[in-house]
Short mmCIF file of C-alpha atoms in Angstrom, two decimals:
data_model
loop_
_atom_site.label_atom_id
_atom_site.label_comp_id
_atom_site.label_asym_id
_atom_site.label_seq_id
_atom_site.Cartn_x
_atom_site.Cartn_y
_atom_site.Cartn_z
CA MET A 121 -14.12 101.01 -98.31
CA TYR A 122 -14.70 97.12 -98.43
CA ARG A 123 -18.52 97.66 -99.31
CA GLU A 124 -18.26 95.22 -102.56
CA ASP A 125 -17.26 92.24 -99.77
CA PHE A 126 -20.85 93.12 -97.92
CA PRO A 127 -23.68 91.09 -99.95
CA MET A 128 -26.14 93.27 -98.34
CA PHE A 129 -24.28 96.41 -99.54
CA LYS A 130 -26.15 95.47 -102.48
CA GLN A 131 -29.39 96.61 -101.12
CA ASP A 132 -29.64 100.51 -100.82
CA TYR A 133 -29.28 100.95 -97.29
CA ILE A 134 -27.57 103.49 -95.01
CA TYR A 135 -26.83 101.16 -92.25
CA LEU A 136 -26.23 102.89 -88.95
CA ASP A 137 -26.59 100.60 -85.87
CA ASN A 138 -23.56 98.61 -85.80
CA GLY A 139 -23.80 98.96 -82.07
CA ALA A 140 -26.67 96.78 -82.62
CA THR A 141 -25.52 94.30 -85.06
CA THR A 142 -22.94 94.67 -87.85
CA PHE A 143 -22.96 93.10 -91.82
CA LYS A 144 -21.64 89.97 -93.19
CA PRO A 145 -19.26 89.98 -95.50
CA GLN A 146 -19.17 86.90 -98.03
CA ILE A 147 -16.00 85.30 -96.59
CA VAL A 148 -17.70 84.92 -93.28
CA ILE A 149 -20.87 83.73 -95.06
CA ASP A 150 -18.50 81.41 -97.61
CA ALA A 151 -16.94 80.14 -94.80
CA ILE A 152 -20.46 79.01 -92.65
CA THR A 153 -21.48 77.54 -95.87
CA ASP A 154 -18.24 75.68 -96.22
CA TYR A 155 -18.87 73.83 -93.36
CA TYR A 156 -22.57 73.27 -93.46
CA CYS A 157 -21.99 71.54 -97.14
CA ASN A 158 -18.95 70.14 -97.24
CA TYR A 159 -17.73 68.37 -93.71
CA SER A 160 -20.92 69.07 -91.60
CA ALA A 161 -20.18 66.49 -88.65
CA ASN A 162 -20.08 66.93 -84.95
CA ALA A 163 -16.45 68.52 -83.07
CA HIS A 164 -14.48 66.25 -80.75
CA ARG A 165 -15.46 63.17 -82.92
CA GLY A 166 -12.81 62.27 -84.96
CA ASP A 167 -13.21 58.71 -85.77
CA TYR A 168 -13.55 59.75 -89.41
CA SER A 169 -12.29 62.55 -91.70
CA ILE A 170 -14.46 65.36 -92.16
CA SER A 171 -15.28 64.94 -87.95
CA TYR A 172 -11.42 65.41 -87.96
CA LYS A 173 -11.56 68.46 -90.23
CA VAL A 174 -14.31 69.93 -87.76
CA ASP A 175 -12.23 69.53 -84.51
CA LEU A 176 -9.41 71.38 -86.72
CA GLU A 177 -11.51 74.26 -87.64
CA TYR A 178 -13.66 74.52 -84.55
CA GLU A 179 -9.79 74.37 -82.56
CA GLY A 180 -8.59 76.74 -85.49
CA ALA A 181 -10.90 79.30 -85.00
CA ARG A 182 -10.52 79.36 -81.01
CA LYS A 183 -6.55 79.89 -82.13
CA LYS A 184 -7.42 83.10 -84.20
CA VAL A 185 -9.44 84.47 -81.06
CA ALA A 186 -6.50 83.67 -79.34
CA GLU A 187 -4.12 85.63 -81.47
CA PHE A 188 -6.56 88.45 -82.17
CA ILE A 189 -6.81 89.34 -78.09
CA ASN A 190 -3.31 88.26 -77.46
CA ALA A 191 -4.84 85.32 -75.54
CA ASP A 192 -3.79 81.50 -74.36
CA ILE A 193 -5.09 78.95 -76.67
CA ASN A 194 -6.90 77.28 -73.67
CA GLU A 195 -8.15 80.83 -72.22
CA VAL A 196 -10.46 81.32 -74.83
CA VAL A 197 -14.18 79.85 -74.15
CA PHE A 198 -16.58 79.67 -76.95
CA ASN A 199 -20.25 80.70 -75.81
CA SER A 200 -22.99 82.52 -77.42
CA GLY A 201 -22.62 86.12 -76.65
CA SER A 202 -21.57 88.77 -74.16
CA THR A 203 -24.44 88.64 -71.99
CA GLU A 204 -23.78 84.68 -71.55
CA GLY A 205 -20.21 85.65 -70.90
CA LEU A 206 -21.15 87.81 -68.03
CA ASN A 207 -23.86 85.64 -66.64
CA THR A 208 -21.45 82.71 -66.70
CA ILE A 209 -18.84 84.76 -64.52
CA VAL A 210 -20.80 86.16 -62.42
CA SER A 211 -23.14 82.78 -61.49
CA GLY A 212 -19.97 79.99 -61.89
CA PHE A 213 -17.28 82.16 -60.40
CA PHE A 214 -18.15 84.98 -58.19
CA ASP A 215 -21.24 83.60 -56.84
CA ASN A 216 -18.75 81.33 -55.11
CA LEU A 217 -16.73 84.22 -53.74
CA VAL A 218 -18.39 86.38 -52.40
CA ASP A 219 -19.66 87.64 -48.84
CA PRO A 220 -22.49 89.31 -47.41
CA GLY A 221 -21.00 92.94 -47.72
CA ASP A 222 -18.74 92.96 -50.85
CA GLU A 223 -19.20 95.64 -53.35
CA ILE A 224 -19.19 95.06 -56.86
CA ILE A 225 -18.70 98.39 -58.78
CA ILE A 226 -20.13 99.27 -62.01
CA SER A 227 -21.51 102.70 -63.54
CA LYS A 228 -24.47 104.25 -65.09
CA SER A 229 -23.99 103.57 -68.13
CA GLU A 230 -23.99 99.92 -68.56
CA HIS A 231 -25.18 97.72 -70.82
CA ALA A 232 -28.12 95.23 -68.75
CA SER A 233 -26.16 92.41 -69.18
CA ASN A 234 -23.24 94.03 -67.28
CA VAL A 235 -26.05 95.18 -64.56
CA LEU A 236 -28.94 92.54 -64.44
CA PRO A 237 -26.67 89.48 -62.88
CA TRP A 238 -25.15 91.30 -60.36
CA PHE A 239 -27.93 93.20 -59.07
CA ARG A 240 -28.79 89.13 -58.86
CA LEU A 241 -25.89 88.02 -57.16
CA ALA A 242 -26.07 91.14 -54.99
CA ASN A 243 -29.57 90.07 -53.60
CA LYS A 244 -28.85 87.19 -53.28
CA HIS A 245 -25.46 87.35 -51.06
CA ASN A 246 -26.34 90.96 -49.84
CA LEU A 247 -23.83 92.81 -51.29
CA LYS A 248 -23.81 96.56 -52.08
CA ILE A 249 -23.42 97.89 -55.88
CA VAL A 250 -21.43 101.09 -56.10
CA TYR A 251 -21.27 103.27 -59.29
CA VAL A 252 -18.28 104.75 -60.25
CA PRO A 253 -19.25 107.92 -61.16
CA LEU A 254 -19.71 109.85 -64.22
CA ASP A 255 -17.51 113.57 -65.04
CA ALA A 256 -19.43 116.27 -67.05
CA ASN A 257 -18.67 113.80 -70.46
CA LEU A 258 -20.75 111.08 -68.68
CA HIS A 259 -17.31 109.10 -68.89
CA ILE A 260 -15.00 107.42 -66.18
CA THR A 261 -11.80 108.27 -65.23
CA LEU A 262 -9.26 106.18 -63.21
CA GLU A 263 -9.58 108.92 -60.42
CA GLY A 264 -13.44 108.37 -60.21
CA ILE A 265 -13.08 104.55 -59.83
CA LYS A 266 -10.49 105.19 -57.25
CA SER A 267 -12.94 107.37 -55.39
CA VAL A 268 -15.64 104.41 -54.64
CA ILE A 269 -13.06 101.78 -53.98
CA THR A 270 -13.51 100.52 -50.45
CA SER A 271 -11.75 97.89 -48.31
CA ASN A 272 -14.66 95.60 -49.43
CA THR A 273 -14.53 95.91 -53.11
CA LYS A 274 -14.80 92.88 -54.63
CA VAL A 275 -14.99 93.53 -58.46
CA ILE A 276 -14.74 96.65 -60.74
CA ALA A 277 -16.76 95.48 -64.10
CA LEU A 278 -17.59 97.74 -66.82
CA ALA A 279 -18.01 98.19 -70.75
CA GLU A 280 -14.40 98.98 -72.44
CA THR A 281 -16.85 100.76 -75.00
CA THR A 282 -20.44 102.10 -73.33
CA ASN A 283 -23.07 101.39 -75.98
CA VAL A 284 -25.07 104.78 -75.73
CA VAL A 285 -22.05 107.32 -73.70
CA GLY A 286 -19.60 105.39 -76.63
CA ASP A 287 -16.76 106.38 -74.08
CA ILE A 288 -13.84 104.20 -74.10
CA ARG A 289 -12.41 103.41 -70.56
CA PRO A 290 -8.61 103.47 -69.22
CA ILE A 291 -8.97 99.46 -68.77
CA LYS A 292 -5.10 99.09 -68.63
CA ALA A 293 -4.92 101.40 -66.05
CA ILE A 294 -8.25 100.49 -64.11
CA CYS A 295 -6.11 97.17 -63.82
CA GLU A 296 -3.08 97.99 -62.47
CA TYR A 297 -4.41 99.53 -59.82
CA ALA A 298 -7.78 97.40 -58.85
CA HIS A 299 -5.59 94.51 -58.94
CA LYS A 300 -2.77 95.62 -56.07
CA ASN A 301 -5.87 96.52 -54.47
CA ASN A 302 -6.59 92.45 -54.66
CA ILE A 303 -10.17 93.51 -56.69
CA PHE A 304 -10.97 91.40 -60.29
CA VAL A 305 -11.98 93.38 -63.42
CA VAL A 306 -14.33 91.77 -65.24
CA VAL A 307 -14.58 93.71 -68.96
CA ASP A 308 -17.40 93.85 -71.47
CA GLY A 309 -15.84 94.06 -74.49
CA ALA A 310 -19.38 94.03 -76.94
CA GLN A 311 -18.39 97.66 -77.99
CA SER A 312 -14.62 97.41 -78.20
CA THR A 313 -13.33 94.18 -79.56
CA PRO A 314 -14.78 94.64 -82.91
CA HIS A 315 -13.76 98.40 -83.40
CA LYS A 316 -9.81 98.70 -81.57
CA GLU A 317 -7.02 96.50 -80.61
CA THR A 318 -7.38 94.26 -77.43
CA ASP A 319 -4.34 92.50 -75.99
CA VAL A 320 -6.07 90.64 -72.42
CA LYS A 321 -2.10 90.39 -71.45
CA ASP A 322 -1.11 94.25 -71.85
CA SER A 323 -4.22 95.42 -70.42
CA ASP A 324 -4.40 92.18 -67.84
CA VAL A 325 -8.30 92.42 -67.46
CA ASP A 326 -9.73 89.01 -65.43
CA PHE A 327 -12.16 88.44 -67.88
CA LEU A 328 -13.44 89.83 -70.95
CA VAL A 329 -16.72 89.11 -72.77
CA PHE A 330 -17.28 89.91 -76.34
CA SER A 331 -20.35 88.64 -79.14
CA GLY A 332 -19.34 87.42 -82.98
CA HIS A 333 -22.24 89.53 -85.04
CA LYS A 334 -20.72 93.17 -83.52
CA MET A 335 -17.38 92.51 -85.50
CA CYS A 336 -18.62 91.08 -89.08
CA GLY A 337 -19.28 87.22 -87.63
CA PRO A 338 -22.47 85.47 -87.32
CA THR A 339 -25.07 86.08 -84.72
CA GLY A 340 -25.07 82.86 -81.61
CA ILE A 341 -21.37 82.95 -80.92
CA GLY A 342 -19.54 84.93 -78.73
CA VAL A 343 -16.25 84.49 -76.65
CA LEU A 344 -15.64 84.42 -72.95
CA TYR A 345 -11.69 85.20 -71.86
CA GLY A 346 -10.61 84.34 -67.91
CA LYS A 347 -6.76 84.54 -67.14
CA LYS A 348 -6.17 80.24 -67.02
CA GLU A 349 -6.02 80.01 -63.03
CA LEU A 350 -9.39 82.17 -62.96
CA LEU A 351 -10.77 79.56 -65.48
CA GLU A 352 -10.33 77.01 -63.49
CA GLU A 353 -12.06 77.62 -60.85
CA LEU A 354 -15.01 78.66 -62.37
CA ASP A 355 -17.61 76.39 -62.05
CA PRO A 356 -19.58 75.32 -65.45
CA LEU A 357 -23.37 76.31 -64.99
CA ILE A 358 -24.31 73.79 -67.76
CA LEU A 359 -23.33 69.98 -67.05
CA GLY A 360 -23.45 67.14 -70.27
CA GLY A 361 -21.58 66.15 -72.99
CA GLY A 362 -18.06 67.28 -74.17
CA MET A 363 -17.26 68.85 -71.20
CA ASN A 364 -17.21 66.01 -68.86
CA GLU A 365 -13.90 63.43 -68.36
CA SER A 366 -16.22 60.47 -67.05
CA PHE A 367 -18.71 59.71 -64.82
CA ASP A 368 -19.84 56.69 -62.63
CA SER A 369 -23.60 55.20 -61.09
CA GLU A 370 -21.68 56.99 -58.11
CA LYS A 371 -22.17 60.42 -58.49
CA GLU A 372 -18.94 60.94 -59.37
CA ILE A 373 -18.26 63.43 -61.98
CA TYR A 374 -14.59 64.11 -63.55
CA LEU A 375 -14.77 67.24 -65.36
CA LYS A 376 -12.05 67.93 -68.90
CA ASP A 377 -9.54 70.89 -68.53
CA ILE A 378 -10.80 73.97 -69.69
CA PRO A 379 -12.10 75.43 -72.09
CA GLN A 380 -14.10 72.19 -72.88
CA ARG A 381 -15.28 72.50 -69.54
CA LEU A 382 -17.03 75.50 -70.12
CA GLU A 383 -18.75 74.28 -73.15
CA ALA A 384 -21.15 71.43 -72.40
CA GLY A 385 -23.28 70.38 -75.45
CA THR A 386 -22.34 70.11 -79.34
CA PRO A 387 -20.99 73.70 -80.05
CA ASN A 388 -21.61 76.13 -82.19
CA ILE A 389 -19.89 74.87 -84.83
CA ALA A 390 -20.57 76.75 -87.81
CA GLY A 391 -20.71 79.92 -85.34
CA ALA A 392 -17.36 79.61 -84.28
CA ILE A 393 -15.81 79.16 -87.75
CA GLY A 394 -17.61 81.59 -89.00
CA LEU A 395 -16.09 83.71 -86.38
CA GLY A 396 -12.77 82.30 -87.08
CA ALA A 397 -12.92 84.38 -90.66
CA ALA A 398 -14.62 87.12 -89.33
CA ILE A 399 -11.25 87.74 -87.48
CA ASP A 400 -9.35 86.98 -90.35
CA TYR A 401 -10.98 89.47 -92.03
CA LEU A 402 -11.05 92.33 -89.17
CA GLN A 403 -7.02 91.21 -89.07
CA ASN A 404 -6.38 92.03 -92.83
CA ILE A 405 -8.12 95.34 -92.43
CA GLY A 406 -6.01 95.94 -89.27
CA MET A 407 -8.15 97.23 -86.34
CA ASP A 408 -5.69 100.28 -85.86
CA ASN A 409 -7.04 101.27 -89.41
CA ILE A 410 -10.57 100.51 -88.33
CA SER A 411 -10.26 102.81 -85.26
CA ILE A 412 -8.76 105.79 -86.87
CA TYR A 413 -11.28 105.80 -89.40
CA GLU A 414 -13.83 105.62 -87.24
CA GLN A 415 -12.64 107.69 -84.92
CA LYS A 416 -12.00 110.78 -88.47
CA LEU A 417 -15.63 109.41 -89.52
CA LYS A 418 -17.10 110.44 -85.73
CA ASN A 419 -15.46 113.24 -86.02
CA TYR A 420 -17.20 114.30 -89.34
CA LEU A 421 -20.61 113.36 -88.51
CA VAL A 422 -20.29 115.74 -84.88
CA SER A 423 -18.80 118.17 -86.12
CA LYS A 424 -22.18 117.82 -89.01
CA LEU A 425 -24.26 117.57 -86.20
CA LEU A 426 -23.13 120.49 -84.23
CA GLU A 427 -23.87 122.73 -87.17
CA ILE A 428 -27.67 121.98 -86.68
CA GLU A 429 -29.49 124.28 -84.41
CA HIS A 430 -32.46 121.53 -83.25
CA ILE A 431 -30.13 118.73 -82.06
CA LYS A 432 -28.72 118.38 -79.17
CA ILE A 433 -25.83 115.80 -78.97
CA ILE A 434 -25.06 113.81 -75.48
CA ASN A 435 -21.76 112.29 -76.53
CA GLU A 436 -19.95 114.98 -78.22
CA GLU A 437 -16.47 113.28 -76.48
CA ALA A 438 -16.65 109.90 -76.90
CA GLY A 439 -14.32 108.63 -78.11
CA SER A 440 -15.68 105.71 -80.36
CA GLY A 441 -17.95 106.11 -83.13
CA ILE A 442 -21.17 106.42 -81.58
CA VAL A 443 -23.37 109.16 -81.50
CA ALA A 444 -26.34 109.60 -78.91
CA PHE A 445 -28.74 112.96 -80.14
CA ASN A 446 -31.63 114.00 -79.82
CA ILE A 447 -34.35 116.28 -81.93
CA GLU A 448 -35.82 119.32 -80.21
CA GLY A 449 -39.34 118.80 -79.80
CA ILE A 450 -39.30 115.40 -81.07
CA PHE A 451 -39.45 111.10 -79.91
CA SER A 452 -36.39 109.52 -81.23
CA GLN A 453 -38.84 106.70 -82.16
CA ASP A 454 -40.41 108.79 -84.55
CA VAL A 455 -37.02 110.38 -85.94
CA ALA A 456 -35.49 106.52 -86.24
CA TYR A 457 -39.30 106.17 -88.44
CA TYR A 458 -38.72 109.16 -90.55
CA LEU A 459 -35.29 108.13 -91.80
CA ASN A 460 -36.55 104.21 -92.19
CA LYS A 461 -38.78 105.80 -95.31
CA TYR A 462 -35.21 107.04 -96.71
CA ASN A 463 -33.95 103.55 -95.77
CA VAL A 464 -31.22 104.45 -92.91
CA CYS A 465 -31.19 102.51 -90.20
CA VAL A 466 -30.20 104.43 -86.53
CA ARG A 467 -31.19 103.09 -83.21
CA ALA A 468 -33.94 104.82 -81.05
CA GLY A 469 -34.64 104.15 -77.46
CA ASN A 470 -32.49 103.71 -73.74
CA HIS A 471 -30.41 100.95 -75.79
CA CYS A 472 -31.04 98.63 -72.80
CA ALA A 473 -28.63 101.40 -70.71
CA LYS A 474 -32.11 101.93 -68.29
CA ILE A 475 -30.30 103.59 -65.30
CA LEU A 476 -28.43 106.30 -67.57
CA LYS A 477 -31.53 108.44 -67.68
CA SER A 478 -30.64 109.05 -64.13
CA VAL A 479 -27.64 110.82 -65.05
CA THR A 480 -28.35 112.22 -68.08
CA GLY A 481 -32.22 113.32 -67.09
CA VAL A 482 -32.72 111.57 -71.11
CA LYS A 483 -33.63 108.66 -70.92
CA ASN A 484 -34.04 107.91 -74.85
CA THR A 485 -31.98 109.38 -77.74
CA VAL A 486 -31.39 108.20 -81.14
CA ARG A 487 -27.73 106.01 -81.61
CA VAL A 488 -25.66 106.51 -84.58
CA SER A 489 -22.97 103.86 -84.63
CA LEU A 490 -20.61 103.75 -87.15
CA TYR A 491 -18.30 100.72 -88.62
CA PHE A 492 -15.33 101.10 -90.77
CA TYR A 493 -17.57 100.08 -94.17
CA ASN A 494 -19.95 103.03 -93.54
CA THR A 495 -18.85 106.04 -95.88
CA TYR A 496 -18.78 110.33 -95.61
CA GLU A 497 -21.02 109.97 -98.00
CA GLU A 498 -24.01 108.54 -95.86
CA ILE A 499 -23.18 110.83 -93.22
CA ASP A 500 -23.89 113.65 -95.89
CA SER A 501 -27.11 112.03 -96.60
CA LEU A 502 -28.10 111.99 -92.87
CA ILE A 503 -27.24 114.94 -92.56
CA GLU A 504 -29.19 116.26 -95.24
CA LEU A 505 -32.01 114.33 -93.83
CA LEU A 506 -31.85 116.13 -90.16
CA MET A 507 -31.31 119.02 -91.59
CA ASP A 508 -34.84 120.33 -92.16
CA LYS A 509 -37.31 119.85 -89.26
CA GLU A 510 -40.08 120.74 -90.86
CA LYS A 511 -39.36 117.85 -93.13
CA ILE A 512 -38.83 115.63 -90.50
CA LEU A 513 -41.96 116.85 -88.66
CA LYS A 514 -44.20 116.09 -91.93
CA GLU A 515 -43.31 113.17 -92.77
CA MET A 516 -43.13 110.88 -89.32
CA ILE A 517 -46.22 110.17 -89.43
CA MET B 254 -60.63 112.91 -94.91
CA ASN B 255 -57.20 113.24 -96.64
CA THR B 256 -53.93 112.91 -95.58
CA GLU B 257 -52.71 116.06 -94.93
CA LEU B 258 -55.29 117.11 -92.66
CA LYS B 259 -55.30 113.20 -90.67
CA ARG B 260 -51.57 114.38 -90.57
CA GLN B 261 -52.50 117.31 -88.62
CA ILE B 262 -55.09 115.92 -86.25
CA MET B 263 -52.50 113.21 -85.65
CA LEU B 264 -49.42 116.22 -84.98
CA ASP B 265 -52.08 118.35 -82.96
CA ASN B 266 -52.47 115.58 -80.82
CA TYR B 267 -49.50 114.72 -80.39
CA SER B 268 -48.06 118.28 -79.34
CA ASN B 269 -50.90 118.96 -77.39
CA PRO B 270 -51.80 115.61 -76.10
CA PHE B 271 -55.72 115.37 -74.27
CA HIS B 272 -55.40 114.25 -70.41
CA LYS B 273 -51.82 113.76 -70.41
CA GLU B 274 -51.29 113.67 -66.36
CA THR B 275 -49.86 111.21 -63.63
CA LYS B 276 -53.07 110.67 -61.69
CA ASP B 277 -53.38 108.42 -58.12
CA LYS B 278 -54.37 105.66 -56.54
CA ASP B 279 -58.57 106.52 -56.88
CA TYR B 280 -57.77 105.18 -60.87
CA ILE B 281 -56.73 102.21 -62.38
CA LYS B 282 -53.60 102.26 -63.83
CA THR B 283 -52.63 99.97 -66.50
CA ASN B 284 -49.13 99.75 -68.86
CA ALA B 285 -48.45 99.27 -72.09
CA ASN B 286 -44.95 98.51 -73.79
CA ASN B 287 -44.62 97.56 -77.25
CA ILE B 288 -41.85 95.02 -77.54
CA SER B 289 -40.40 96.12 -80.69
CA CYS B 290 -39.90 99.72 -79.91
CA ILE B 291 -39.56 102.24 -77.08
CA ASP B 292 -43.74 103.36 -77.03
CA ASP B 293 -44.02 103.32 -73.20
CA ILE B 294 -47.70 104.28 -71.94
CA ASN B 295 -49.64 104.49 -68.93
CA LEU B 296 -52.99 104.57 -68.25
CA PHE B 297 -55.60 105.80 -65.15
CA LEU B 298 -59.41 105.27 -65.69
CA LYS B 299 -62.30 105.95 -63.06
CA ILE B 300 -64.45 103.55 -63.98
CA GLU B 301 -68.39 103.39 -61.98
CA ASN B 302 -71.15 102.32 -62.45
CA ASP B 303 -70.28 100.62 -65.95
CA ILE B 304 -69.02 103.81 -67.10
CA ILE B 305 -65.86 105.23 -68.02
CA ILE B 306 -66.33 108.82 -65.94
CA ASP B 307 -62.74 110.14 -65.98
CA ALA B 308 -59.27 109.39 -67.98
CA TYR B 309 -55.80 110.56 -68.35
CA PHE B 310 -52.49 108.61 -69.09
CA ASP B 311 -48.69 109.36 -69.48
CA GLY B 312 -45.59 108.56 -70.45
CA GLU B 313 -43.13 108.74 -73.51
CA ALA B 314 -44.30 107.43 -76.90
CA CYS B 315 -44.19 108.48 -80.52
CA ALA B 316 -46.11 110.47 -82.38
CA ILE B 317 -48.53 107.62 -83.46
CA SER B 318 -49.01 106.52 -80.25
CA THR B 319 -49.36 109.42 -78.38
CA SER B 320 -51.89 110.74 -81.00
CA SER B 321 -53.81 107.51 -80.96
CA THR B 322 -53.98 107.64 -77.08
CA SER B 323 -54.98 111.18 -77.40
CA ILE B 324 -57.60 110.44 -79.56
CA MET B 325 -58.66 107.35 -77.12
CA LEU B 326 -59.20 108.94 -74.19
CA LYS B 327 -61.53 111.59 -76.15
CA ASN B 328 -64.08 108.83 -77.35
CA ILE B 329 -64.30 106.76 -73.87
CA ILE B 330 -64.91 109.72 -71.28
CA ASN B 331 -68.48 108.94 -70.37
CA LYS B 332 -68.78 106.03 -72.27
CA ASN B 333 -70.77 102.85 -71.01
CA ILE B 334 -68.54 100.10 -70.46
CA ASN B 335 -70.08 97.46 -73.46
CA ASP B 336 -70.21 101.08 -76.17
CA VAL B 337 -66.21 101.53 -75.13
CA LYS B 338 -65.60 97.13 -76.00
CA GLU B 339 -67.83 97.88 -79.61
CA TYR B 340 -65.75 101.20 -79.68
CA ILE B 341 -62.00 98.91 -79.33
CA ASN B 342 -63.42 96.29 -81.95
CA ASN B 343 -64.22 98.87 -84.29
CA PHE B 344 -61.07 100.37 -84.23
CA GLU B 345 -59.00 97.40 -84.20
CA ASN B 346 -60.88 96.09 -87.25
CA MET B 347 -59.85 99.17 -88.99
CA ILE B 348 -56.36 98.88 -88.00
CA TYR B 349 -56.68 94.88 -89.53
CA GLU B 350 -58.37 95.99 -92.62
CA LYS B 351 -61.72 94.61 -91.74
CA GLU B 352 -65.69 95.97 -91.74
CA TYR B 353 -65.75 98.59 -89.37
CA ASN B 354 -68.19 101.31 -88.73
CA LYS B 355 -66.81 104.67 -89.27
CA ASP B 356 -69.51 106.91 -87.36
CA ILE B 357 -68.35 105.33 -83.36
CA LEU B 358 -64.87 106.13 -84.26
CA LYS B 359 -65.06 109.61 -85.08
CA GLU B 360 -61.15 111.18 -84.83
CA ALA B 361 -59.61 107.75 -84.91
CA LEU B 362 -60.64 107.73 -88.49
CA VAL B 363 -57.03 109.51 -88.80
CA TYR B 364 -55.05 105.77 -88.27
CA ASP B 365 -57.59 104.57 -91.25
CA GLU B 366 -54.33 103.89 -93.60
CA ILE B 367 -52.12 103.17 -90.75
CA TYR B 368 -51.98 99.32 -92.41
CA LYS B 369 -49.83 100.69 -95.11
CA GLN B 370 -47.40 101.00 -92.36
CA GLU B 371 -46.92 97.54 -90.81
CA ASN B 372 -44.47 98.93 -88.74
CA ARG B 373 -46.78 101.58 -87.21
CA LYS B 374 -50.13 99.11 -86.53
CA THR B 375 -48.44 98.40 -82.77
CA CYS B 376 -47.97 102.71 -82.51
CA ALA B 377 -52.04 102.62 -82.88
CA THR B 378 -53.50 100.30 -80.95
CA LEU B 379 -50.89 100.59 -78.05
CA PRO B 380 -52.90 102.76 -75.98
CA TYR B 381 -56.48 99.79 -76.48
CA GLU B 382 -54.06 97.64 -74.97
CA ALA B 383 -53.55 99.31 -71.77
CA LEU B 384 -57.45 99.46 -72.38
CA LYS B 385 -58.69 96.39 -72.37
CA LYS B 386 -56.29 95.32 -69.28
CA ALA B 387 -58.01 98.70 -67.35
CA ILE B 388 -61.48 97.29 -68.41
CA ALA B 389 -60.54 93.65 -67.06
CA LYS B 390 -59.35 94.96 -64.23
CA ASN B 391 -62.38 96.83 -63.40
#
């Protein structure tokens, strides 16, 4: 399925680390190369034709992103990725808004980038970090959220899909309930936007971030979405060219409108154009087709893993294409090293969710994260390699 | 030493590591972790009159790192600091394919072919990073 579109598949890899990053189709690489070879000028300097073309392409990419997530074009800010997006939201928006004693709801299965910025904010303003309870499957329910909301809750910040447990959170229902109680909702879409339909108007999220490289796009480009009225209140963390209207020697600064106000300096033009091409590519396949296929493939993988006695899956019930497991008595890193000998790429570790272990008691796991280009045959190869524990023990060192 | 024997020694030290136990404040504690993977080892050393009189470790790490730590501890207990420094040099020389003295490495010789797996050299040398920090702290 679509494998011929990806140069990386000319090599003999079974790539199962799509939660970390994805392979790039030739069409994305071509779009980037086209920019560097044929109209390699700066943006927003429309004094000559190739620069004007840059504007068209760069703003065209913004339009593609806006349509992809059903946002208005001015609500799409390009940045380096989800991590920068979350930091910008925390330090540029909430830093001005919170009062001592306010509460921030996150979960123990969040990625570091949706934990550490909030920790720093909490330490600075004397806020309370509140963890949503996880159910037996390590999932979050609306009831769980309701149980920790208080009159001091200011914001709920959650990944839509978590990167270890792989559960898909009921974001729309959470937003509906939160907004009734005047609580903001920030969503980390790094693991969800690449794999399923995202509609910010339907879900009504206040802020959403995601990364281009996890959805067939280039590294170093990502998106911060915010509702227009909220982005207007977001203080730019970086000042410089491209974001100011004018300034004078009396230190008066007049800023541009959003989103340019939040994109100081020469933007990642090639990255944005590449992301635009990636979105075209994904749209062509269809986001619904992608999530349906991944779910089937994941169910197949789980059913096969369950047949192997020495394997313990920690997230059997997850709705995404992420499966985390361990082999009894073998350190996850050794499993990854063993699989690498057969060109199978999986991730071992805590996957940046370092407080999850306090809930699961499991610090490290082997993680398989699927994408639409993975195949049933690849799963069969993986299963065959995992079946024989003696072989793993023998070949892991 | 043939490959099978080396593998067996590593596995034995991984499955039943020597002196794997958390120690208290009487010991010099240092940590080493690998930026490219998840190995994370704490070393606990007791040094008196320039002699390592006791050594333990804890933490989570792969088979190579864990076995390498276990073997390292066996090789340094009751050794003079200068001899230990000499031992570290020799071990690192072996890993990085330089001249080294086989006689003082003993069981640690099982890693003499680890250079063939570029990404696992840092696993084998990880406990030695913690050991160097501990000696510097002393």
